[in-house]
Amino acid sequence: MSRPGDPLAFEDLVEDYDAARPHYPQALYDGLGPLGTCLELGAGTGIASVELVTRADRLVVSDLGPRMLAKGLPKHHSPAVVCRAEALPFADGSFDTVCGAQMWHWVDKPAGPLEVARVLTPRGRLLLWWNESDADGQPWWDAQQDRIEAGNPLYDRAYREVDFNAQLCEWFTTQEPALLRWSRTISLEVYDRWLRSKSYVQKLPDVDGFVAASLDDLRAVFPDGQVVEPFVTRLWRFERR
Ligand SMILES: C[S@@+](CC[C@H](N)C(=O)[O-])C[C@H]1O[C@@H](n2cnc3c(N)ncnc32)[C@H](O)[C@@H]1O
């Protein structure tokens, strides 16, 4: 499957990623339920790991990218394993819960779901979540998305709108995702770094030009330089069959 960016691109974006990516709302963590022994896939710089480590009996973090993973270690001090979600170096039935924040779209199917089902205990849970912009219809957001789609033919703003029930129903019980609406306010400087931390933005022919045009649009809407960004966080909670 073609992807709009390169999964290893994050390895060169660690500082911008960690400084500017949105976190997840507390209500998301409250909705996860008991985690028991927990494996986090694609943990990156540990944005979710710092919360998971306080809730799990034991947390192990993993990621394809060693630099992303290393950035998070001082924050959560959890055992860390560099590996792909499609080839997990753990025994069958090792974890009560497997979590993935903003990462499952990178995972090959069916190899990923098969591996996750293998390392989960019977009736173990797979918890997946994403932050998505909730700014559809706002001209600054629509213009930004139009520019990315024009400059990166593999990018489609609807790329997270996947029917995970259809994708995972062979191994997991189906359910509807929970939707959590929230917003954050960030400076234009942070917004600049947030744009540059996206792998599909790094595929644009003129990243600087794209960022400059996007910030101009934002200045017009937020003249005090404080950008209010609305999000919806979508949480899927699957149980192993
Ligand atoms: C958008 S980042 C999300 C990081 C972190 N979970 C967060 O919420 O900020 C996606 C992460 O998935 C990792 N990744 C991409 N493909 C992967 C794969 N097949 N298996 C494991 N990790 C992968 C990347 O290295 C990156 O750290």
mmCIF file of C-alpha atoms and ligand atoms in Angstrom:
data_model
loop_
_atom_site.group_PDB
_atom_site.id
_atom_site.type_symbol
_atom_site.label_atom_id
_atom_site.label_comp_id
_atom_site.label_asym_id
_atom_site.label_seq_id
_atom_site.Cartn_x
_atom_site.Cartn_y
_atom_site.Cartn_z
ATOM 1 C CA MET A 1 0.000 0.000 0.000
ATOM 2 C CA SER A 2 1.301 3.496 -0.841
ATOM 3 C CA ARG A 3 1.511 5.821 2.133
ATOM 4 C CA PRO A 4 1.520 9.625 2.062
ATOM 5 C CA GLY A 5 4.821 9.729 3.962
ATOM 6 C CA ASP A 6 7.742 7.572 5.012
ATOM 7 C CA PRO A 7 7.379 5.926 8.473
ATOM 8 C CA LEU A 8 11.089 6.457 9.147
ATOM 9 C CA ALA A 9 10.753 10.166 8.271
ATOM 10 C CA PHE A 10 9.950 10.780 11.945
ATOM 11 C CA GLU A 11 13.523 9.857 12.820
ATOM 12 C CA ASP A 12 14.644 13.242 11.424
ATOM 13 C CA LEU A 13 11.699 15.121 12.937
ATOM 14 C CA VAL A 14 12.032 14.099 16.586
ATOM 15 C CA GLU A 15 12.518 17.575 18.103
ATOM 16 C CA ASP A 16 9.686 19.256 16.145
ATOM 17 C CA TYR A 17 7.503 16.231 16.790
ATOM 18 C CA ASP A 18 7.987 16.277 20.524
ATOM 19 C CA ALA A 19 7.667 20.058 20.833
ATOM 20 C CA ALA A 20 4.580 20.592 18.737
ATOM 21 C CA ARG A 21 2.401 17.496 18.412
ATOM 22 C CA PRO A 22 -0.960 17.624 20.169
ATOM 23 C CA HIS A 23 -1.305 15.477 23.261
ATOM 24 C CA TYR A 24 -4.469 13.470 23.985
ATOM 25 C CA PRO A 25 -7.254 14.569 26.339
ATOM 26 C CA GLN A 26 -7.453 13.132 29.866
ATOM 27 C CA ALA A 27 -10.932 11.787 29.057
ATOM 28 C CA LEU A 28 -9.256 9.494 26.529
ATOM 29 C CA TYR A 29 -7.092 7.872 29.197
ATOM 30 C CA ASP A 30 -10.065 7.665 31.561
ATOM 31 C CA GLY A 31 -11.903 5.714 28.851
ATOM 32 C CA LEU A 32 -9.223 3.074 28.336
ATOM 33 C CA GLY A 33 -10.238 0.858 31.254
ATOM 34 C CA PRO A 34 -7.814 -1.403 33.172
ATOM 35 C CA LEU A 35 -4.628 -1.926 31.167
ATOM 36 C CA GLY A 36 -2.897 -4.726 33.092
ATOM 37 C CA THR A 37 0.373 -5.587 31.349
ATOM 38 C CA CYS A 38 0.479 -3.243 28.393
ATOM 39 C CA LEU A 39 2.459 -2.987 25.152
ATOM 40 C CA GLU A 40 2.466 0.325 23.330
ATOM 41 C CA LEU A 41 3.147 0.142 19.595
ATOM 42 C CA GLY A 42 4.652 3.074 17.675
ATOM 43 C CA ALA A 43 5.171 4.873 20.979
ATOM 44 C CA GLY A 44 7.265 7.600 19.366
ATOM 45 C CA THR A 45 8.481 10.295 21.754
ATOM 46 C CA GLY A 46 6.258 9.018 24.547
ATOM 47 C CA ILE A 47 3.341 11.473 24.361
ATOM 48 C CA ALA A 48 0.905 8.729 25.399
ATOM 49 C CA SER A 49 3.471 6.562 27.230
ATOM 50 C CA VAL A 50 3.779 9.063 30.108
ATOM 51 C CA GLU A 51 0.093 8.549 30.852
ATOM 52 C CA LEU A 52 -0.016 4.808 30.145
ATOM 53 C CA VAL A 53 2.872 4.108 32.533
ATOM 54 C CA THR A 54 0.849 5.558 35.423
ATOM 55 C CA ARG A 55 -2.144 3.335 34.606
ATOM 56 C CA ALA A 56 -0.634 -0.005 33.529
ATOM 57 C CA ASP A 57 0.638 -2.725 35.874
ATOM 58 C CA ARG A 58 3.629 -2.851 33.543
ATOM 59 C CA LEU A 59 4.277 -0.893 30.331
ATOM 60 C CA VAL A 60 6.600 -1.908 27.494
ATOM 61 C CA VAL A 61 7.038 0.639 24.705
ATOM 62 C CA SER A 62 8.021 -0.186 21.127
ATOM 63 C CA ASP A 63 8.592 1.645 17.868
ATOM 64 C CA LEU A 64 10.173 1.186 14.483
ATOM 65 C CA GLY A 65 12.296 4.283 15.052
ATOM 66 C CA PRO A 66 15.102 4.194 17.645
ATOM 67 C CA ARG A 67 15.467 8.000 17.831
ATOM 68 C CA MET A 68 11.757 8.546 18.420
ATOM 69 C CA LEU A 69 11.789 5.892 21.134
ATOM 70 C CA ALA A 70 14.958 7.279 22.790
ATOM 71 C CA LYS A 71 13.405 10.742 23.114
ATOM 72 C CA GLY A 72 10.622 9.330 25.278
ATOM 73 C CA LEU A 73 12.709 7.177 27.633
ATOM 74 C CA PRO A 74 13.668 9.896 30.158
ATOM 75 C CA LYS A 75 9.973 10.752 30.466
ATOM 76 C CA HIS A 76 8.539 7.332 31.292
ATOM 77 C CA HIS A 77 11.530 5.011 32.057
ATOM 78 C CA SER A 78 9.744 1.986 30.597
ATOM 79 C CA PRO A 79 11.427 -0.987 28.917
ATOM 80 C CA ALA A 80 11.734 -0.106 25.232
ATOM 81 C CA VAL A 81 12.055 -2.369 22.195
ATOM 82 C CA VAL A 82 12.836 -1.262 18.642
ATOM 83 C CA CYS A 83 10.585 -3.378 16.445
ATOM 84 C CA ARG A 84 7.817 -3.248 13.876
ATOM 85 C CA ALA A 85 4.243 -3.914 14.939
ATOM 86 C CA GLU A 86 4.167 -6.658 12.294
ATOM 87 C CA ALA A 87 7.021 -8.629 13.939
ATOM 88 C CA LEU A 88 6.842 -8.431 17.727
ATOM 89 C CA PRO A 89 9.636 -10.147 19.690
ATOM 90 C CA PHE A 90 7.329 -11.314 22.488
ATOM 91 C CA ALA A 91 5.899 -14.707 23.431
ATOM 92 C CA ASP A 92 2.275 -15.597 22.715
ATOM 93 C CA GLY A 93 -0.142 -14.180 25.287
ATOM 94 C CA SER A 94 2.361 -11.733 26.842
ATOM 95 C CA PHE A 95 0.069 -8.690 27.231
ATOM 96 C CA ASP A 96 -3.424 -7.899 28.521
ATOM 97 C CA THR A 97 -3.552 -4.736 26.399
ATOM 98 C CA VAL A 98 -1.882 -3.429 23.248
ATOM 99 C CA CYS A 99 -2.172 0.329 22.585
ATOM 100 C CA GLY A 100 -1.402 2.428 19.528
ATOM 101 C CA ALA A 101 -1.718 6.223 19.422
ATOM 102 C CA GLN A 102 -1.737 7.855 15.993
ATOM 103 C CA MET A 103 0.098 4.924 14.448
ATOM 104 C CA TRP A 104 -2.101 2.028 13.253
ATOM 105 C CA HIS A 105 -2.458 3.470 9.726
ATOM 106 C CA TRP A 106 1.251 2.690 9.272
ATOM 107 C CA VAL A 107 0.843 -1.004 10.070
ATOM 108 C CA ASP A 108 0.620 -3.662 7.344
ATOM 109 C CA LYS A 109 -2.519 -5.780 7.375
ATOM 110 C CA PRO A 110 -3.068 -8.638 8.045
ATOM 111 C CA ALA A 111 0.471 -9.077 9.464
ATOM 112 C CA GLY A 112 -0.046 -6.421 12.177
ATOM 113 C CA PRO A 113 -3.416 -7.602 13.509
ATOM 114 C CA LEU A 114 -2.194 -11.219 13.473
ATOM 115 C CA GLU A 115 0.882 -10.299 15.529
ATOM 116 C CA VAL A 116 -1.149 -8.251 18.000
ATOM 117 C CA ALA A 117 -3.674 -11.077 18.437
ATOM 118 C CA ARG A 118 -0.793 -13.492 19.023
ATOM 119 C CA VAL A 119 0.875 -11.480 21.815
ATOM 120 C CA LEU A 120 -2.446 -10.712 23.562
ATOM 121 C CA THR A 121 -3.935 -12.870 26.299
ATOM 122 C CA PRO A 122 -7.322 -14.469 25.501
ATOM 123 C CA ARG A 123 -9.871 -11.614 25.467
ATOM 124 C CA GLY A 124 -6.981 -9.145 25.611
ATOM 125 C CA ARG A 125 -7.688 -5.682 24.217
ATOM 126 C CA LEU A 126 -6.334 -3.611 21.350
ATOM 127 C CA LEU A 127 -6.831 0.136 21.958
ATOM 128 C CA LEU A 128 -6.223 2.499 19.041
ATOM 129 C CA TRP A 129 -6.685 6.249 18.930
ATOM 130 C CA TRP A 130 -6.055 9.275 16.733
ATOM 131 C CA ASN A 131 -6.278 13.016 17.039
ATOM 132 C CA GLU A 132 -7.943 14.463 13.985
ATOM 133 C CA SER A 133 -8.491 18.094 13.175
ATOM 134 C CA ASP A 134 -12.067 19.203 13.796
ATOM 135 C CA ALA A 135 -11.661 22.328 11.631
ATOM 136 C CA ASP A 136 -13.331 21.132 8.419
ATOM 137 C CA GLY A 137 -15.067 24.105 6.824
ATOM 138 C CA GLN A 138 -12.723 26.683 8.366
ATOM 139 C CA PRO A 139 -11.041 28.387 5.388
ATOM 140 C CA TRP A 140 -7.504 28.316 6.876
ATOM 141 C CA TRP A 141 -7.768 24.551 7.414
ATOM 142 C CA ASP A 142 -9.408 23.758 4.078
ATOM 143 C CA ALA A 143 -6.752 25.816 2.217
ATOM 144 C CA GLN A 144 -3.974 24.013 4.057
ATOM 145 C CA GLN A 145 -5.428 20.624 3.180
ATOM 146 C CA ASP A 146 -5.951 21.663 -0.452
ATOM 147 C CA ARG A 147 -2.250 22.608 -0.663
ATOM 148 C CA ILE A 148 -1.066 19.308 0.781
ATOM 149 C CA GLU A 149 -3.310 17.264 -1.520
ATOM 150 C CA ALA A 150 -2.074 19.287 -4.510
ATOM 151 C CA GLY A 151 1.604 18.827 -3.571
ATOM 152 C CA ASN A 152 1.540 15.202 -2.375
ATOM 153 C CA PRO A 153 -0.599 12.970 -4.585
ATOM 154 C CA LEU A 154 -0.472 10.172 -2.008
ATOM 155 C CA TYR A 155 -2.079 12.365 0.661
ATOM 156 C CA ASP A 156 -5.841 12.383 1.190
ATOM 157 C CA ARG A 157 -7.262 14.353 4.138
ATOM 158 C CA ALA A 158 -9.648 11.458 4.818
ATOM 159 C CA TYR A 159 -6.836 8.942 5.301
ATOM 160 C CA ARG A 160 -7.839 8.069 8.870
ATOM 161 C CA GLU A 161 -11.453 7.410 7.945
ATOM 162 C CA VAL A 162 -10.941 3.675 7.792
ATOM 163 C CA ASP A 163 -13.523 1.076 8.787
ATOM 164 C CA PHE A 164 -11.470 -0.635 11.481
ATOM 165 C CA ASN A 165 -14.329 -2.990 12.278
ATOM 166 C CA ALA A 166 -14.079 -4.427 8.764
ATOM 167 C CA GLN A 167 -10.297 -4.518 8.979
ATOM 168 C CA LEU A 168 -10.089 -6.258 12.364
ATOM 169 C CA CYS A 169 -13.302 -8.285 12.737
ATOM 170 C CA GLU A 170 -11.573 -11.553 11.915
ATOM 171 C CA TRP A 171 -9.533 -11.377 15.138
ATOM 172 C CA PHE A 172 -11.381 -8.844 17.318
ATOM 173 C CA THR A 173 -14.947 -8.080 18.371
ATOM 174 C CA THR A 174 -16.379 -5.049 16.612
ATOM 175 C CA GLN A 175 -17.570 -1.825 18.233
ATOM 176 C CA GLU A 176 -18.129 1.857 17.561
ATOM 177 C CA PRO A 177 -15.386 4.379 18.326
ATOM 178 C CA ALA A 178 -15.747 6.946 21.107
ATOM 179 C CA LEU A 179 -15.390 10.565 19.946
ATOM 180 C CA LEU A 180 -13.875 13.207 22.226
ATOM 181 C CA ARG A 181 -13.936 16.876 21.204
ATOM 182 C CA TRP A 182 -11.386 19.354 22.592
ATOM 183 C CA SER A 183 -9.070 22.147 21.485
ATOM 184 C CA ARG A 184 -5.641 23.580 22.161
ATOM 185 C CA THR A 185 -4.199 27.069 21.755
ATOM 186 C CA ILE A 186 -0.655 27.326 20.417
ATOM 187 C CA SER A 187 1.626 30.059 19.086
ATOM 188 C CA LEU A 188 2.414 30.415 15.387
ATOM 189 C CA GLU A 189 5.965 29.256 16.162
ATOM 190 C CA VAL A 190 4.660 25.979 17.562
ATOM 191 C CA TYR A 191 2.203 25.666 14.662
ATOM 192 C CA ASP A 192 5.170 26.027 12.272
ATOM 193 C CA ARG A 193 6.930 23.098 13.997
ATOM 194 C CA TRP A 194 3.699 21.058 14.077
ATOM 195 C CA LEU A 195 3.348 21.392 10.292
ATOM 196 C CA ARG A 196 6.962 20.380 9.724
ATOM 197 C CA SER A 197 6.607 17.313 11.968
ATOM 198 C CA LYS A 198 4.160 15.653 9.551
ATOM 199 C CA SER A 199 5.697 13.000 7.301
ATOM 200 C CA TYR A 200 3.354 13.855 4.417
ATOM 201 C CA VAL A 201 4.294 17.565 4.624
ATOM 202 C CA GLN A 202 7.949 16.549 4.290
ATOM 203 C CA LYS A 203 7.025 14.992 0.924
ATOM 204 C CA LEU A 204 5.876 18.359 -0.496
ATOM 205 C CA PRO A 205 8.077 19.904 -3.202
ATOM 206 C CA ASP A 206 8.345 23.228 -1.280
ATOM 207 C CA VAL A 207 7.956 22.697 2.464
ATOM 208 C CA ASP A 208 9.046 26.256 3.393
ATOM 209 C CA GLY A 209 6.616 27.796 0.897
ATOM 210 C CA PHE A 210 3.793 25.614 2.170
ATOM 211 C CA VAL A 211 4.493 26.524 5.817
ATOM 212 C CA ALA A 212 4.736 30.248 4.996
ATOM 213 C CA ALA A 213 1.403 30.247 3.117
ATOM 214 C CA SER A 214 -0.299 28.289 5.904
ATOM 215 C CA LEU A 215 0.993 30.681 8.592
ATOM 216 C CA ASP A 216 -0.172 33.704 6.545
ATOM 217 C CA ASP A 217 -3.693 32.244 6.508
ATOM 218 C CA LEU A 218 -3.535 31.693 10.259
ATOM 219 C CA ARG A 219 -2.298 35.251 10.969
ATOM 220 C CA ALA A 220 -5.380 36.597 9.203
ATOM 221 C CA VAL A 221 -7.708 34.551 11.442
ATOM 222 C CA PHE A 222 -5.702 34.750 14.691
ATOM 223 C CA PRO A 223 -4.105 38.236 14.637
ATOM 224 C CA ASP A 224 -2.762 37.822 18.192
ATOM 225 C CA GLY A 225 -0.695 34.863 16.952
ATOM 226 C CA GLN A 226 -2.491 32.366 19.210
ATOM 227 C CA VAL A 227 -3.998 29.628 17.064
ATOM 228 C CA VAL A 228 -7.034 27.815 18.439
ATOM 229 C CA GLU A 229 -7.038 24.316 16.996
ATOM 230 C CA PRO A 230 -10.110 22.110 17.430
ATOM 231 C CA PHE A 231 -9.629 18.347 17.561
ATOM 232 C CA VAL A 232 -11.679 15.224 17.759
ATOM 233 C CA THR A 233 -9.955 12.208 19.285
ATOM 234 C CA ARG A 234 -11.329 8.892 18.034
ATOM 235 C CA LEU A 235 -10.827 5.881 20.331
ATOM 236 C CA TRP A 236 -11.377 2.300 19.191
ATOM 237 C CA ARG A 237 -11.477 -0.447 21.831
ATOM 238 C CA PHE A 238 -11.252 -3.973 20.428
ATOM 239 C CA GLU A 239 -11.339 -7.248 22.323
ATOM 240 C CA ARG A 240 -9.614 -10.360 21.048
ATOM 241 C CA ARG A 241 -12.001 -13.100 19.952
HETATM 242 C C1 LIG B 1 2.596 9.685 14.147
HETATM 243 S S1 LIG B 1 3.791 8.859 15.124
HETATM 244 C C2 LIG B 1 2.912 8.515 16.648
HETATM 245 C C3 LIG B 1 3.832 8.453 17.837
HETATM 246 C C4 LIG B 1 3.154 8.384 19.205
HETATM 247 N N1 LIG B 1 2.370 7.178 19.341
HETATM 248 C C5 LIG B 1 2.291 9.602 19.457
HETATM 249 O O1 LIG B 1 1.101 9.446 19.769
HETATM 250 O O2 LIG B 1 2.801 10.711 19.360
HETATM 251 C C6 LIG B 1 3.851 7.276 14.376
HETATM 252 C C7 LIG B 1 4.917 6.394 15.001
HETATM 253 O O3 LIG B 1 4.747 5.068 14.481
HETATM 254 C C8 LIG B 1 6.017 4.528 14.210
HETATM 255 N N2 LIG B 1 5.805 3.479 13.198
HETATM 256 C C9 LIG B 1 5.553 3.634 11.878
HETATM 257 N N3 LIG B 1 5.369 2.444 11.295
HETATM 258 C C10 LIG B 1 5.480 1.500 12.275
HETATM 259 C C11 LIG B 1 5.382 0.067 12.302
HETATM 260 N N4 LIG B 1 5.104 -0.619 11.205
HETATM 261 N N5 LIG B 1 5.572 -0.543 13.486
HETATM 262 C C12 LIG B 1 5.859 0.153 14.605
HETATM 263 N N6 LIG B 1 5.958 1.501 14.649
HETATM 264 C C13 LIG B 1 5.768 2.171 13.489
HETATM 265 C C14 LIG B 1 6.870 5.719 13.775
HETATM 266 O O4 LIG B 1 8.245 5.484 13.933
HETATM 267 C C15 LIG B 1 6.339 6.825 14.683
HETATM 268 O O5 LIG B 1 7.076 6.919 15.885
#
